mmCIF file of C-alpha atoms in Angstrom:
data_model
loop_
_atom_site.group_PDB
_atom_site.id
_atom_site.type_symbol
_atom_site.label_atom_id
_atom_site.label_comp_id
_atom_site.label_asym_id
_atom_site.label_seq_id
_atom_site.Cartn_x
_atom_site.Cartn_y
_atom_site.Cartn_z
ATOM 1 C CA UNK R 1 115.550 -117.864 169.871
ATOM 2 C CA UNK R 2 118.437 -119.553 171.740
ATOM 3 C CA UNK R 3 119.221 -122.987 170.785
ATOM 4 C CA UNK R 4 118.142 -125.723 174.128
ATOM 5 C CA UNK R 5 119.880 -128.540 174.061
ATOM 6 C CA UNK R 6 117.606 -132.072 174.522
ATOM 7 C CA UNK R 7 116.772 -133.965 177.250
ATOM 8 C CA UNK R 8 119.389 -136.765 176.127
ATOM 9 C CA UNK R 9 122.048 -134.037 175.587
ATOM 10 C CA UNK R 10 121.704 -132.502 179.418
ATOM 11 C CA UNK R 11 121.974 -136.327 180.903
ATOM 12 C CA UNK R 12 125.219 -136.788 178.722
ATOM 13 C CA UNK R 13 126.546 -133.643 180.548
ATOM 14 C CA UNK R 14 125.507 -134.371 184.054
ATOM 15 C CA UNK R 15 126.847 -137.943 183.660
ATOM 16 C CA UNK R 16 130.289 -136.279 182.467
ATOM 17 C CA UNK R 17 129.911 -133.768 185.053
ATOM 18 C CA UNK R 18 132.904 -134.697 187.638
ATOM 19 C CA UNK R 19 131.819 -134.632 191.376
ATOM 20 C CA UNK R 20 135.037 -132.854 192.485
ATOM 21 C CA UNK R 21 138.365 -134.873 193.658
ATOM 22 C CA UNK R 22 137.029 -134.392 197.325
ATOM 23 C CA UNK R 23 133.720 -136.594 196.383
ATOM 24 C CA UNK R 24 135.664 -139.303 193.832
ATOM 25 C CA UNK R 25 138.255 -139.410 196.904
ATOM 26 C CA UNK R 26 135.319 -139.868 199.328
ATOM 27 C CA UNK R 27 133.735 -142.468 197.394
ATOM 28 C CA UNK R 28 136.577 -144.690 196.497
ATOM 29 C CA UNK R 29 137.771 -144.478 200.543
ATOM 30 C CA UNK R 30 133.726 -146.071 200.918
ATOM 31 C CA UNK R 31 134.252 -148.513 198.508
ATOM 32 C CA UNK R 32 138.023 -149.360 199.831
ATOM 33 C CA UNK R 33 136.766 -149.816 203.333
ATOM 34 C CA UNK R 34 133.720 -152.201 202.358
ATOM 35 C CA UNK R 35 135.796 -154.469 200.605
ATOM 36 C CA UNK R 36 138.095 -154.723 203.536
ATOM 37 C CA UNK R 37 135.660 -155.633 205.850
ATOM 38 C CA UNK R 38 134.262 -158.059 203.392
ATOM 39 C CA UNK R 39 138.025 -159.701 203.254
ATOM 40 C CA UNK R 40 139.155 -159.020 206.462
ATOM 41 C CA UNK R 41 137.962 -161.541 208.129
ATOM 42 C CA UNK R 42 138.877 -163.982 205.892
ATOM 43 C CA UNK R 43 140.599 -167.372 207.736
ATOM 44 C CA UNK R 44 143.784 -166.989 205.342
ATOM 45 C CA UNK R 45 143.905 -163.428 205.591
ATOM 46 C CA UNK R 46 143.565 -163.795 209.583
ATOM 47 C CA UNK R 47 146.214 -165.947 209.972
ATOM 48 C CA UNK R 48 148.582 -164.210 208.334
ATOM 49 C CA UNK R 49 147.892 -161.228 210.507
ATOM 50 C CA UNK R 50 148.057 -163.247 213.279
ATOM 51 C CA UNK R 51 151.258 -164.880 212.317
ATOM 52 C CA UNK R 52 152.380 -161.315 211.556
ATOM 53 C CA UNK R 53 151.309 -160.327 214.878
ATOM 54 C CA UNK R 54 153.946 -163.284 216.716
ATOM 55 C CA UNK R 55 157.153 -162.111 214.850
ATOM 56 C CA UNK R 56 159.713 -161.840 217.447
ATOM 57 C CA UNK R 57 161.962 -159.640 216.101
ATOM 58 C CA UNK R 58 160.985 -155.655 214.320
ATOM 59 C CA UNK R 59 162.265 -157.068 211.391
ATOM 60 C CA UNK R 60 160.673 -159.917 211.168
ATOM 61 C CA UNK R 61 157.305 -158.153 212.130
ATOM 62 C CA UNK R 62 158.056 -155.537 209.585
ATOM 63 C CA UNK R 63 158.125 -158.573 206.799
ATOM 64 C CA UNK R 64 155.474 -160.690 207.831
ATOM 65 C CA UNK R 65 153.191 -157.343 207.525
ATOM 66 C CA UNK R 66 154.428 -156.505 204.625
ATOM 67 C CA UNK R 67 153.310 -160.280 202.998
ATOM 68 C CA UNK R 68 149.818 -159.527 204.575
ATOM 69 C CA UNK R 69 149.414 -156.279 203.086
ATOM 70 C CA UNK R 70 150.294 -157.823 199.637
ATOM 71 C CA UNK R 71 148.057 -160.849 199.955
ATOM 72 C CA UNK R 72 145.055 -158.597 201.743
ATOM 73 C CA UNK R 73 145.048 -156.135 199.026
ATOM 74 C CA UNK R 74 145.338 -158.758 196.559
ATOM 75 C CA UNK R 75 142.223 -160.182 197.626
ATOM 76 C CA UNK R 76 140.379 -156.841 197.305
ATOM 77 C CA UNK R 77 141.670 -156.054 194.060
ATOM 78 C CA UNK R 78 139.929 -159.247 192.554
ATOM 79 C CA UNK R 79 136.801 -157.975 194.077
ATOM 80 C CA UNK R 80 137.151 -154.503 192.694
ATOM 81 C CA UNK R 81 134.659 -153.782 189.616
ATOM 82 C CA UNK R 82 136.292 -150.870 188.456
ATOM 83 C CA UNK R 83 139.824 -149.765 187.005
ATOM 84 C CA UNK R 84 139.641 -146.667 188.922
ATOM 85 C CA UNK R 85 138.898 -148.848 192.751
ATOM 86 C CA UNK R 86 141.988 -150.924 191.329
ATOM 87 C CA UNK R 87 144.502 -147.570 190.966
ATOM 88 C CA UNK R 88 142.950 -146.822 194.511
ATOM 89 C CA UNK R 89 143.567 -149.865 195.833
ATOM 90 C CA UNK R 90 147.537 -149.860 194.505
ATOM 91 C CA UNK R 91 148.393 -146.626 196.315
ATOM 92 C CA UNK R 92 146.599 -147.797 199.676
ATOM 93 C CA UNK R 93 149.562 -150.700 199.260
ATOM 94 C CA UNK R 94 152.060 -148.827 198.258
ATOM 95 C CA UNK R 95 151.057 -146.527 201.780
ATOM 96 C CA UNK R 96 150.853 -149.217 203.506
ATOM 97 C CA UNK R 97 153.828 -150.753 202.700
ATOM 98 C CA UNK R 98 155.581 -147.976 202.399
ATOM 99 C CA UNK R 99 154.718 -146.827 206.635
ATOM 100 C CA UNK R 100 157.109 -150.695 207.198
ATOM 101 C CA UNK R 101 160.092 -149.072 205.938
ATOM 102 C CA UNK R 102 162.810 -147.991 208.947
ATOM 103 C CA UNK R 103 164.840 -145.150 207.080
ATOM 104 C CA UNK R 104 167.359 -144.849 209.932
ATOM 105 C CA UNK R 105 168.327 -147.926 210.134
ATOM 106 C CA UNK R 106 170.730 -149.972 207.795
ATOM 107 C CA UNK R 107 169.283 -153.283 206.814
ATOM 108 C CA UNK R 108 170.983 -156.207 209.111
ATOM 109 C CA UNK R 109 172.748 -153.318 211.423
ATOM 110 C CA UNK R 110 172.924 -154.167 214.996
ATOM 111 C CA UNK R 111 173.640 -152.207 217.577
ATOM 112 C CA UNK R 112 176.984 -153.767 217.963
ATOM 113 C CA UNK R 113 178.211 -153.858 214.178
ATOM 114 C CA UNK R 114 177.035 -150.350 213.785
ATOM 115 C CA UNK R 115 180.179 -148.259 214.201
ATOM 116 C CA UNK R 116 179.709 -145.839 217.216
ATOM 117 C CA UNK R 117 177.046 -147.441 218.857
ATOM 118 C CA UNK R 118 176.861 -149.542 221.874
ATOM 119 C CA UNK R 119 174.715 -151.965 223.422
ATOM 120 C CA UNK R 120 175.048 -150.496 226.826
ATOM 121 C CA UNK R 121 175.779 -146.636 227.818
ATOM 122 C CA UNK R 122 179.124 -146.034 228.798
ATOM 123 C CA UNK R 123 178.337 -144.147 231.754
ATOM 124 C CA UNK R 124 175.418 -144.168 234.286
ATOM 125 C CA UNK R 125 174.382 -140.740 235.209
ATOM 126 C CA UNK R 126 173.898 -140.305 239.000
ATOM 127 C CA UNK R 127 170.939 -137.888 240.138
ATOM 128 C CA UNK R 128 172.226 -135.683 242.451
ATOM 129 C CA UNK R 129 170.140 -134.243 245.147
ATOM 130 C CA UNK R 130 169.735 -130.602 245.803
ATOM 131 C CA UNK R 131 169.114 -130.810 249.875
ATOM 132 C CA UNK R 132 171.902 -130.961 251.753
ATOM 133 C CA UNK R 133 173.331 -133.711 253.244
ATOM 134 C CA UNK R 134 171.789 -134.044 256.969
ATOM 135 C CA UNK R 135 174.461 -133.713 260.148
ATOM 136 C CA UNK R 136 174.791 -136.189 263.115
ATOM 137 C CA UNK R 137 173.891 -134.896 266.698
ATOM 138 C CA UNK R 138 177.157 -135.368 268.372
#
């Protein structure tokens, strides 16, 4: 007769039994976005958006999100009860962070020290019209 295995053995191997990387990716996303709206709302966390949000310059904007992101995800990793919501939390940052960066542009270039570029266009393009010019009754 074939050898069963016991009741204690089969829980063992549905507990190791992985979901799929679809379902682990679907769960951690669920458990990401409950602990952001548990800490988004948060008066520190809300006025650094908010002081984020009245940069005046891209740059400046670009920073002051950055310094959000690090102090909102912060926040959620000390509520996190598991290494593996942690990892998950680190590349959210490091995505989130990482959609600040401004690739074609050199840090402190304006559009005046940049060689090649202007401020202003060099030329202003007329539109020219394609009906003919109307004639005087003489």
């Amino acid at each position: 007769a074939p050898e069963l295995p016991s009741v204690e053995q089969l829980d063992e191997m549905f507990k190791q039994t992985p979901l799929g990387k679809a379902a682990d990716e679907a769960r951690l996303h669920a458990q990401w976005r409950e602990l952001g709206n548990r800490t988004v709302n948060q008066t520190e966390l809300v006025a650094a958006r908010a002081h984020a949000e009245a940069a005046t310059t891209d740059l400046e904007k670009r920073e002051r999100l950055r310094a959000y992101y690090n102090r909102y995800f912060d926040r959620m990793g000390t509520l996190a009860d598991s290494q593996e919501l942690k990892d998950y939390l680190e590349a959210r940052r490091a995505e989130h962070i990482a959609s600040l960066t401004q690739d074609h542009v050199r840090p402190g270039a304006t559009p005046a020290a940049t060689p090649g570029a202007t401020a202003t266009p060099k030329h202003k393009h007329k539109k020219h019209s394609t009906a003919p010019e109307p004639t005087l009754p003489q």
